[in-house]
PDB file of C-alpha atoms and ligand atoms in Angstrom:
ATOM      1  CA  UNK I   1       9.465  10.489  -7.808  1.00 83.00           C
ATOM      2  CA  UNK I   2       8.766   9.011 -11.262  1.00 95.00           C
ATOM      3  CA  UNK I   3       5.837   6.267 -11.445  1.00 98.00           C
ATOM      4  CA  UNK I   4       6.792   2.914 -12.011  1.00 98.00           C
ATOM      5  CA  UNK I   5       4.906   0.397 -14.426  1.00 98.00           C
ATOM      6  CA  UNK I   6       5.358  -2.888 -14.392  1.00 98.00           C
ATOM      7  CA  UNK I   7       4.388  -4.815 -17.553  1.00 99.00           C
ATOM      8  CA  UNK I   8       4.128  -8.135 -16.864  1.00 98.00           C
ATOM      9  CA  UNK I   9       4.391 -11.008 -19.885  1.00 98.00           C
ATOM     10  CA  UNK I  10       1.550 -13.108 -18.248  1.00 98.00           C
ATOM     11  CA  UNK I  11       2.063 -16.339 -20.431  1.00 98.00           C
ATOM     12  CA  UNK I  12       5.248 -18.647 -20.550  1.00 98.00           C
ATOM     13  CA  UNK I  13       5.248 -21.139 -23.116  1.00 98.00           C
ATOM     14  CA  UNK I  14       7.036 -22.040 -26.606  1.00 98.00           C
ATOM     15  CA  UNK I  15       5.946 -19.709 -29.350  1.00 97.00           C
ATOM     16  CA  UNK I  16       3.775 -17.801 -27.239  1.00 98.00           C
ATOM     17  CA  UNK I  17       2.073 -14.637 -28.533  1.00 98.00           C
ATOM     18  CA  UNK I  18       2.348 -12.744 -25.824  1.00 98.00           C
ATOM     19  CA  UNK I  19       5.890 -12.078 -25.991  1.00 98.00           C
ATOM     20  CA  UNK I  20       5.332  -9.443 -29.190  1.00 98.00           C
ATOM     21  CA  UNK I  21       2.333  -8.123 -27.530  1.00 98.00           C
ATOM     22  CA  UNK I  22       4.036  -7.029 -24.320  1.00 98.00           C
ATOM     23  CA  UNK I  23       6.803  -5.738 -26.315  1.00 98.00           C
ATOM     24  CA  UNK I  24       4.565  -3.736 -28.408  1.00 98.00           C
ATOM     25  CA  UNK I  25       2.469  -2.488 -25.086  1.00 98.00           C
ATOM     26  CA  UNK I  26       6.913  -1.518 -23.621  1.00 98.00           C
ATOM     27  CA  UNK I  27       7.289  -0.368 -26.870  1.00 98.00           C
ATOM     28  CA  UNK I  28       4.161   2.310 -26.927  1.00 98.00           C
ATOM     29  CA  UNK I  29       4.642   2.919 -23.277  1.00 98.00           C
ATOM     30  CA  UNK I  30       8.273   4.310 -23.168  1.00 98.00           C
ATOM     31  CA  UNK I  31       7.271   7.085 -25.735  1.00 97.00           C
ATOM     32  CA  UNK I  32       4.870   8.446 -23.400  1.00 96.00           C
ATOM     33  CA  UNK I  33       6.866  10.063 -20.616  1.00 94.00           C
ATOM     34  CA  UNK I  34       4.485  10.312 -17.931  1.00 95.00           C
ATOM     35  CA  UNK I  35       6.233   7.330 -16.205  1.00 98.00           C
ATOM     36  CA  UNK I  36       8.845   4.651 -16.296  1.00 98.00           C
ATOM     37  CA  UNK I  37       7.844   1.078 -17.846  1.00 98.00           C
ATOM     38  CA  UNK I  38       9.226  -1.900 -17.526  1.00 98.00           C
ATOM     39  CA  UNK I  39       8.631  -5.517 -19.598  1.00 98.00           C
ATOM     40  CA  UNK I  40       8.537  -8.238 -16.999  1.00 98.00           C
ATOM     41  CA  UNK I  41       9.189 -11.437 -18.216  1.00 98.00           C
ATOM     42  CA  UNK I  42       7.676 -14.691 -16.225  1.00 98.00           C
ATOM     43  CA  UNK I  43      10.308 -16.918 -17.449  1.00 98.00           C
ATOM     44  CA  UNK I  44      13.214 -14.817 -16.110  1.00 98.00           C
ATOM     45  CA  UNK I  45      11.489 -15.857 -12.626  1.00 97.00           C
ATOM     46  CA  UNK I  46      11.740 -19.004 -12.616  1.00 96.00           C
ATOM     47  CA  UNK I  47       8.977 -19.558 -10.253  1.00 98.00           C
ATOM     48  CA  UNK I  48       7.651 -23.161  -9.045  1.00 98.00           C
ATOM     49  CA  UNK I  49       4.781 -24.189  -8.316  1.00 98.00           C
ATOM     50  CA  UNK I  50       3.614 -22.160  -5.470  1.00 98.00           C
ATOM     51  CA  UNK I  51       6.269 -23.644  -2.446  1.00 98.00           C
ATOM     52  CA  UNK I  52       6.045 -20.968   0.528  1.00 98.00           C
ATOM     53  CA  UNK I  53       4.951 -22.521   3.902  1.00 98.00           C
ATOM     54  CA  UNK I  54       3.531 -19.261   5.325  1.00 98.00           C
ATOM     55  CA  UNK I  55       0.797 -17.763   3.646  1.00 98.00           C
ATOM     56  CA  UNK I  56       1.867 -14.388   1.869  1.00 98.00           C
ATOM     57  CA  UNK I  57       0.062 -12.022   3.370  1.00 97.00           C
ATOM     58  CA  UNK I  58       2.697 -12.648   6.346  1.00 98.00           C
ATOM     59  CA  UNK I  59       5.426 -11.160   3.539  1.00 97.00           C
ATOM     60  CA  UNK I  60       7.936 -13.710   5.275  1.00 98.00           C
ATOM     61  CA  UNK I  61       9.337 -15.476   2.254  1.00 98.00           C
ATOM     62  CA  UNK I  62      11.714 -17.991   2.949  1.00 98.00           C
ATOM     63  CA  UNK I  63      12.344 -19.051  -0.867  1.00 98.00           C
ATOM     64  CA  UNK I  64      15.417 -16.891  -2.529  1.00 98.00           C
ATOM     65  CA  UNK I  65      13.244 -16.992  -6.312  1.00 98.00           C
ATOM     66  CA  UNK I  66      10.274 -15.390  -3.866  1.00 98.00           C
ATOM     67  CA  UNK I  67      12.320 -13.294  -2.423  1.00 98.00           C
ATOM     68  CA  UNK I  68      13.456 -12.204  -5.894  1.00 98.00           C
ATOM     69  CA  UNK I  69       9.895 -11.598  -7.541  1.00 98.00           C
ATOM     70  CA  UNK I  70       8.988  -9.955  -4.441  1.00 98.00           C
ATOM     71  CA  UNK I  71      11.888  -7.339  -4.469  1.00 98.00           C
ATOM     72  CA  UNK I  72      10.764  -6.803  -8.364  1.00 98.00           C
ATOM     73  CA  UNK I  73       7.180  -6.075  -7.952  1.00 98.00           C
ATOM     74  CA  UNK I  74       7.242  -4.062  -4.846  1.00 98.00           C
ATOM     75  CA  UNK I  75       9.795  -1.334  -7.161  1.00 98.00           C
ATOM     76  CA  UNK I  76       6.244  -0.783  -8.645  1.00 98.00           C
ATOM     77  CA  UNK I  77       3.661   1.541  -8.303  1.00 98.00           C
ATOM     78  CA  UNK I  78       1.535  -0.325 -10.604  1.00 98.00           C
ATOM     79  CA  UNK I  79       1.193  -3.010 -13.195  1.00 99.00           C
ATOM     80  CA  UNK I  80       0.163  -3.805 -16.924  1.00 99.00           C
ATOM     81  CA  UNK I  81      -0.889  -7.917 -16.890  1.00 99.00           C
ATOM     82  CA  UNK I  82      -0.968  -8.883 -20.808  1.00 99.00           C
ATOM     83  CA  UNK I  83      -2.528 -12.048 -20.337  1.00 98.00           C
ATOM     84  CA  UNK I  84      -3.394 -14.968 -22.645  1.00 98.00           C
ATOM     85  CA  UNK I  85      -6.616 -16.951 -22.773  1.00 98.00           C
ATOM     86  CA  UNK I  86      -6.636 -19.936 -21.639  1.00 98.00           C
ATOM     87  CA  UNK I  87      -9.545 -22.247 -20.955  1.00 98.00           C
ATOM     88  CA  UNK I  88     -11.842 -19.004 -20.144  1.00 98.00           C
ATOM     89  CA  UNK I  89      -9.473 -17.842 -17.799  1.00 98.00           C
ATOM     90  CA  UNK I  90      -5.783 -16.505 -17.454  1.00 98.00           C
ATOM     91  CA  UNK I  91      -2.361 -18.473 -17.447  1.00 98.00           C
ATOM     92  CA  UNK I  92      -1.818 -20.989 -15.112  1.00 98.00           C
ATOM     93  CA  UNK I  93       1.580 -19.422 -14.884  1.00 98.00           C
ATOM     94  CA  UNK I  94       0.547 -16.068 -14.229  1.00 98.00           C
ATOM     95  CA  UNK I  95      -1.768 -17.074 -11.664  1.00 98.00           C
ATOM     96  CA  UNK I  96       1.276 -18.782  -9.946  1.00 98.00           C
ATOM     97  CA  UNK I  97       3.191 -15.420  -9.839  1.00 98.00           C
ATOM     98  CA  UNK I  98       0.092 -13.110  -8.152  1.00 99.00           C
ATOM     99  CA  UNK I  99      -0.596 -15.866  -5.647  1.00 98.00           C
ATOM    100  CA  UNK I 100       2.978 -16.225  -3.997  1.00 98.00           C
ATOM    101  CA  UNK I 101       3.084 -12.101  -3.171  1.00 98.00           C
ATOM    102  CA  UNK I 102       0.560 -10.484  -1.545  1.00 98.00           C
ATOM    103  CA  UNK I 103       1.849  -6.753   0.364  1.00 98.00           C
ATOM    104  CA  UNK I 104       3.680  -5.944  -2.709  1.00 98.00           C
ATOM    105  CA  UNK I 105       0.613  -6.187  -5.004  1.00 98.00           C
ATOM    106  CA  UNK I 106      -1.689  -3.685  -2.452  1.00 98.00           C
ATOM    107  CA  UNK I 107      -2.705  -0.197  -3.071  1.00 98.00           C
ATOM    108  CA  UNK I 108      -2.019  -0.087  -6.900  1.00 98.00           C
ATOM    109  CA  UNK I 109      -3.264  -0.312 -10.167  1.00 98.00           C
ATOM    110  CA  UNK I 110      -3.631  -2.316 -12.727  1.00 98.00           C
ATOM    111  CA  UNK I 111      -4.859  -2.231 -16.557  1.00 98.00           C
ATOM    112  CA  UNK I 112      -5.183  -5.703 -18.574  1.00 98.00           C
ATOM    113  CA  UNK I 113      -4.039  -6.501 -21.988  1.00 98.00           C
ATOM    114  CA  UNK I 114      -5.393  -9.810 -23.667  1.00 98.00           C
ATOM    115  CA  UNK I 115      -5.599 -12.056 -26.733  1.00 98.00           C
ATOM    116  CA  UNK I 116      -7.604 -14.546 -27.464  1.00 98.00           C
ATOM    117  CA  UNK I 117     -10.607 -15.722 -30.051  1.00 98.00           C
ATOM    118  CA  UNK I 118     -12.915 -13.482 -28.094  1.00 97.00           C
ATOM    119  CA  UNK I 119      -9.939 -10.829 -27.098  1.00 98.00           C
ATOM    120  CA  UNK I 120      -9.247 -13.085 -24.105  1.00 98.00           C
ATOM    121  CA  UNK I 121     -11.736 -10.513 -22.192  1.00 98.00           C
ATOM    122  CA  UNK I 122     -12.700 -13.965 -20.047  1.00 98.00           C
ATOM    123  CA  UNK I 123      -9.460 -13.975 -18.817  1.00 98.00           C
ATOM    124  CA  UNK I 124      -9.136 -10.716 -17.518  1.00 98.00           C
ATOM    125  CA  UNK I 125     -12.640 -10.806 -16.024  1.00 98.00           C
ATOM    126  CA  UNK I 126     -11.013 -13.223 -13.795  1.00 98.00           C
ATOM    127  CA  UNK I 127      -7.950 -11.279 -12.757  1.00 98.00           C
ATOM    128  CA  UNK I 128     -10.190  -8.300 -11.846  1.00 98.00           C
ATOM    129  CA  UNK I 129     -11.919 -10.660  -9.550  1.00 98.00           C
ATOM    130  CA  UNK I 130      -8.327 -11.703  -8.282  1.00 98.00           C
ATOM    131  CA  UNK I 131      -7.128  -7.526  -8.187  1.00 98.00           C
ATOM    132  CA  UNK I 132      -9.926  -7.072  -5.765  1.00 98.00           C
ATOM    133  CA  UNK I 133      -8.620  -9.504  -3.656  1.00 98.00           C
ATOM    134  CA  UNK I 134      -5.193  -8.267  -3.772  1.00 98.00           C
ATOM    135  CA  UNK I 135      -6.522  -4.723  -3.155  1.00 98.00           C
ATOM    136  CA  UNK I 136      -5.426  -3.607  -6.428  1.00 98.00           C
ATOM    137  CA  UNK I 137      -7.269  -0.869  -8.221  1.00 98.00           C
ATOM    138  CA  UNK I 138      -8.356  -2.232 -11.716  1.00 98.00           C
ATOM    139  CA  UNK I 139      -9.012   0.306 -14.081  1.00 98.00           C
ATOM    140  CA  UNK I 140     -11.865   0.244 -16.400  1.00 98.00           C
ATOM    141  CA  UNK I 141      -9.720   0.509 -20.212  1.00 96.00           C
ATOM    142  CA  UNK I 142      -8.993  -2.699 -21.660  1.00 97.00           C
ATOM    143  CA  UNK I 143      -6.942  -3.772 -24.419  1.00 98.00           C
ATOM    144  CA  UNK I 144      -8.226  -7.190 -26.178  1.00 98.00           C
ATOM    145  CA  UNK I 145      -6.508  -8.173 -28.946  1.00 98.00           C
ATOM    146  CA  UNK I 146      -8.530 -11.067 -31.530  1.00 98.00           C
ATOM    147  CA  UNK I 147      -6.763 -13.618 -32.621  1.00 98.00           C
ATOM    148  CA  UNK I 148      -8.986 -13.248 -35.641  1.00 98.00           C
ATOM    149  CA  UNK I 149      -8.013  -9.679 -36.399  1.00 98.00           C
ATOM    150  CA  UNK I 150      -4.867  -8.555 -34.888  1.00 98.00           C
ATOM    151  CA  UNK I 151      -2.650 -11.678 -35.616  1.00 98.00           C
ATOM    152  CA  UNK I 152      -1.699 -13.718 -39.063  1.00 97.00           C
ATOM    153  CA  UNK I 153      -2.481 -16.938 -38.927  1.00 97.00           C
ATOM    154  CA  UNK I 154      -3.333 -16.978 -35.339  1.00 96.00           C
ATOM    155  CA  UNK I 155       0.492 -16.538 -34.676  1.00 96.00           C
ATOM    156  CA  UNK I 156       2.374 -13.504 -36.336  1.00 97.00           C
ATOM    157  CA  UNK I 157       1.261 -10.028 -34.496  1.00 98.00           C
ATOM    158  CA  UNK I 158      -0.453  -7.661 -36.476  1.00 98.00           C
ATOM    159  CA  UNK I 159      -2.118  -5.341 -34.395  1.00 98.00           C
ATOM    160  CA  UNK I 160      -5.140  -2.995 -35.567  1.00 97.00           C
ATOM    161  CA  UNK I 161      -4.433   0.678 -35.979  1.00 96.00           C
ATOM    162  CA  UNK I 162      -7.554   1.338 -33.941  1.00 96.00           C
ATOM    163  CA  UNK I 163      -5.592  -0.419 -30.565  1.00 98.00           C
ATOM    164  CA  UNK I 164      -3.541   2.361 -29.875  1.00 97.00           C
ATOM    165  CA  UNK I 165      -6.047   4.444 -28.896  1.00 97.00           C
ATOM    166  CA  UNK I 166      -7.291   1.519 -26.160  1.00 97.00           C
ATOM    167  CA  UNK I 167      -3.638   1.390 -25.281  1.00 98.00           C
ATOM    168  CA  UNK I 168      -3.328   4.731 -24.955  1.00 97.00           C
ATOM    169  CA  UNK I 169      -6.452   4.987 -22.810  1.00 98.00           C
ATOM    170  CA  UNK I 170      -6.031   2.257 -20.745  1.00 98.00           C
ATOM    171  CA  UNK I 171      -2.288   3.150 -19.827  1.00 98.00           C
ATOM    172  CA  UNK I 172      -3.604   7.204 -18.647  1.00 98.00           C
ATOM    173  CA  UNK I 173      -5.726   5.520 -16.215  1.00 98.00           C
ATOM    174  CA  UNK I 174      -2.629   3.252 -14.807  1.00 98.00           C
ATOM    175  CA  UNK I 175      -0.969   5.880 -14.788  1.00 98.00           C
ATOM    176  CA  UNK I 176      -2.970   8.354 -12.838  1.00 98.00           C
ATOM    177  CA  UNK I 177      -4.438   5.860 -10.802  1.00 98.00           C
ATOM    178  CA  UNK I 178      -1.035   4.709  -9.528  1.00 98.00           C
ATOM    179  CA  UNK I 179       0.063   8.273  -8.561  1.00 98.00           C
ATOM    180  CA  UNK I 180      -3.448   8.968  -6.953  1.00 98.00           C
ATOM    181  CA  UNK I 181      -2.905   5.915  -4.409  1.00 98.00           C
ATOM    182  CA  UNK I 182       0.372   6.407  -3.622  1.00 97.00           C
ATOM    183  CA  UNK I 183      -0.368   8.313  -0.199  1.00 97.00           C
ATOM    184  CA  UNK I 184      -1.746   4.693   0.724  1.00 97.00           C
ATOM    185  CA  UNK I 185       0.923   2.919  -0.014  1.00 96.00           C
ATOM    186  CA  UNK I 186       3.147   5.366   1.597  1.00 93.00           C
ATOM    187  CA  UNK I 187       1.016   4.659   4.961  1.00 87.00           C
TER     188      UNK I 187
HETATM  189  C1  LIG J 201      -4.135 -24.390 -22.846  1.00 69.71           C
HETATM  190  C2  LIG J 201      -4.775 -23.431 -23.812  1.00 69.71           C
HETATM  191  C3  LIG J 201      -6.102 -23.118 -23.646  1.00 69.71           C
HETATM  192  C4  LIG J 201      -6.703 -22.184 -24.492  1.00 69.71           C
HETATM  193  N1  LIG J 201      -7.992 -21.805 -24.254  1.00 69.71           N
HETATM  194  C5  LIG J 201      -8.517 -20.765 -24.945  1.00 69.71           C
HETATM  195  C6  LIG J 201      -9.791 -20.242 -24.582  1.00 69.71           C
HETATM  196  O1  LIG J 201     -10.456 -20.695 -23.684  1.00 69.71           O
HETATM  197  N2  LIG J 201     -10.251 -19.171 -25.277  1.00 69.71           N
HETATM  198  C7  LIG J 201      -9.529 -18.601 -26.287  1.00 69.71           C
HETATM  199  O2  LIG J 201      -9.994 -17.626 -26.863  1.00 69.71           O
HETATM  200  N3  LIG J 201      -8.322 -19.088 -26.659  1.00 69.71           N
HETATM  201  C8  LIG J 201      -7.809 -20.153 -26.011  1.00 69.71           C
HETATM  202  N4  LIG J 201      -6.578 -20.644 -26.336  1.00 69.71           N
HETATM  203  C9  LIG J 201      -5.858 -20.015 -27.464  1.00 69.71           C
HETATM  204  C10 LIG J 201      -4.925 -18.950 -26.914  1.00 69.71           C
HETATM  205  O3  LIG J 201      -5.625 -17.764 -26.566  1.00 69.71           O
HETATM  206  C11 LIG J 201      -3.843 -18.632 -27.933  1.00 69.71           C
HETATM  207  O4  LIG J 201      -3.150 -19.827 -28.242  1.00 69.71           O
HETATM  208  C12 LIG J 201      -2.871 -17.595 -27.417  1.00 69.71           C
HETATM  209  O5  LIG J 201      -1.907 -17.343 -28.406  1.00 69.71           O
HETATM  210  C13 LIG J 201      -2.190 -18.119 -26.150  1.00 69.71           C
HETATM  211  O6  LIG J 201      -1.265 -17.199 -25.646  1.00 69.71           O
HETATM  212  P1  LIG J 201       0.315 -17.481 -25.737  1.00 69.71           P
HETATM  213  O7  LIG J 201       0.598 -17.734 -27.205  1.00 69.71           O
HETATM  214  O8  LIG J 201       0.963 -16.212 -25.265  1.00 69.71           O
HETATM  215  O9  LIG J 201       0.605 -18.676 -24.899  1.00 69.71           O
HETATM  216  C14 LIG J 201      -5.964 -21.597 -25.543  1.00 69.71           C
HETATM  217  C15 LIG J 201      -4.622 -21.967 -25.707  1.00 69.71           C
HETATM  218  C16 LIG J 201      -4.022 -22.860 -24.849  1.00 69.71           C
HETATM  219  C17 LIG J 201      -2.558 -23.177 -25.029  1.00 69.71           C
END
């Protein structure tokens, strides 16, 4: 069966950068065809403010949006999170999303992709502490964009030639990672 990436737009707002870096990261995915990527956008979602009464390890989700964001991550075998930087840590919003599901996060990988003044690598030290948690295997290749270097005024995407090769990098781990746990996930 073909691998499944999830790449998932970690940040929500008005204007927000991340949109043209997770297209980029769909964009150099799909020409690899070692698995099947898709963008996964937050604000298609529409998810409150965490509102389950059960806590979701239990994977009884009474909400229909949880039951919805549920049903889209478990169709992966592992995950991209392009994630801002915000306040030395991740999105608020992003944080939201991995804390209602629990199950449907376990036994896969995961590779980061951030942006920030310092390549937003504070933020994704944070979600490997949070992958760990949700028994997810974080790989070690990173992609940290600067909003110094890779973006016009702070704001228009212009990413270094020298990325793709960290793109590249981190997304053969995902990959192979993903495929290597999948006789867990299958128990
Ligand atoms: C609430 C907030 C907090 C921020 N904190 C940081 C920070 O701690 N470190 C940093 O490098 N950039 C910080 N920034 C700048 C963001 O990294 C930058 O605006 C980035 O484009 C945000 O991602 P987005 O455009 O996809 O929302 C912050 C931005 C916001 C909106």
């Amino acid at each position: 069966m073909t691998t499944k990436i999830g790449i998932i737009l970690g940040s929500t707002r008005p204007g927000r950068n991340g949109e043209a870096v997770a297209r980029w990261i769909h964009q150099l995915a799909v020409q690899r065809g070692d698995a099947e990527f898709e963008l996964v956008d937050l604000l298609d979602y529409k998810l409150p403010h965490l509102d389950e009464a059960l806590p979701p390890s239990l994977g009884q989700y009474a909400q229909p949006h949880t039951q919805a964001w549920a049903a889209k991550i478990a169709s992966f075998d592992g995950f991209v999170f392009v994630t801002p930087e915000y306040n030395h840590s991740t999105s608020g919003a992003l944080k939201n999303a991995i804390d209602f599901l629990y199950g449907e996060w376990n036994n896969k990988a995961c590779g980061f992709v951030s942006y920030g003044s310092a390549g937003g690598t504070r933020a994704v030290e944070h979600l490997r502490l949070i992958a760990a948690e949700l028994q997810m295997a974080d790989v070690r290749g990173q992609v940290a964009l600067s909003l110094f270097t890779d973006f016009e005024n702070f704001s228009v995407f212009k990413p270094g030639d020298h990325q793709l090769q960290s793109v590249n990098g981190m997304l053969d781990q995902v990959v192979a990672w993903s495929e290597a746990l999948s006789p867990l996930r299958a128990a």
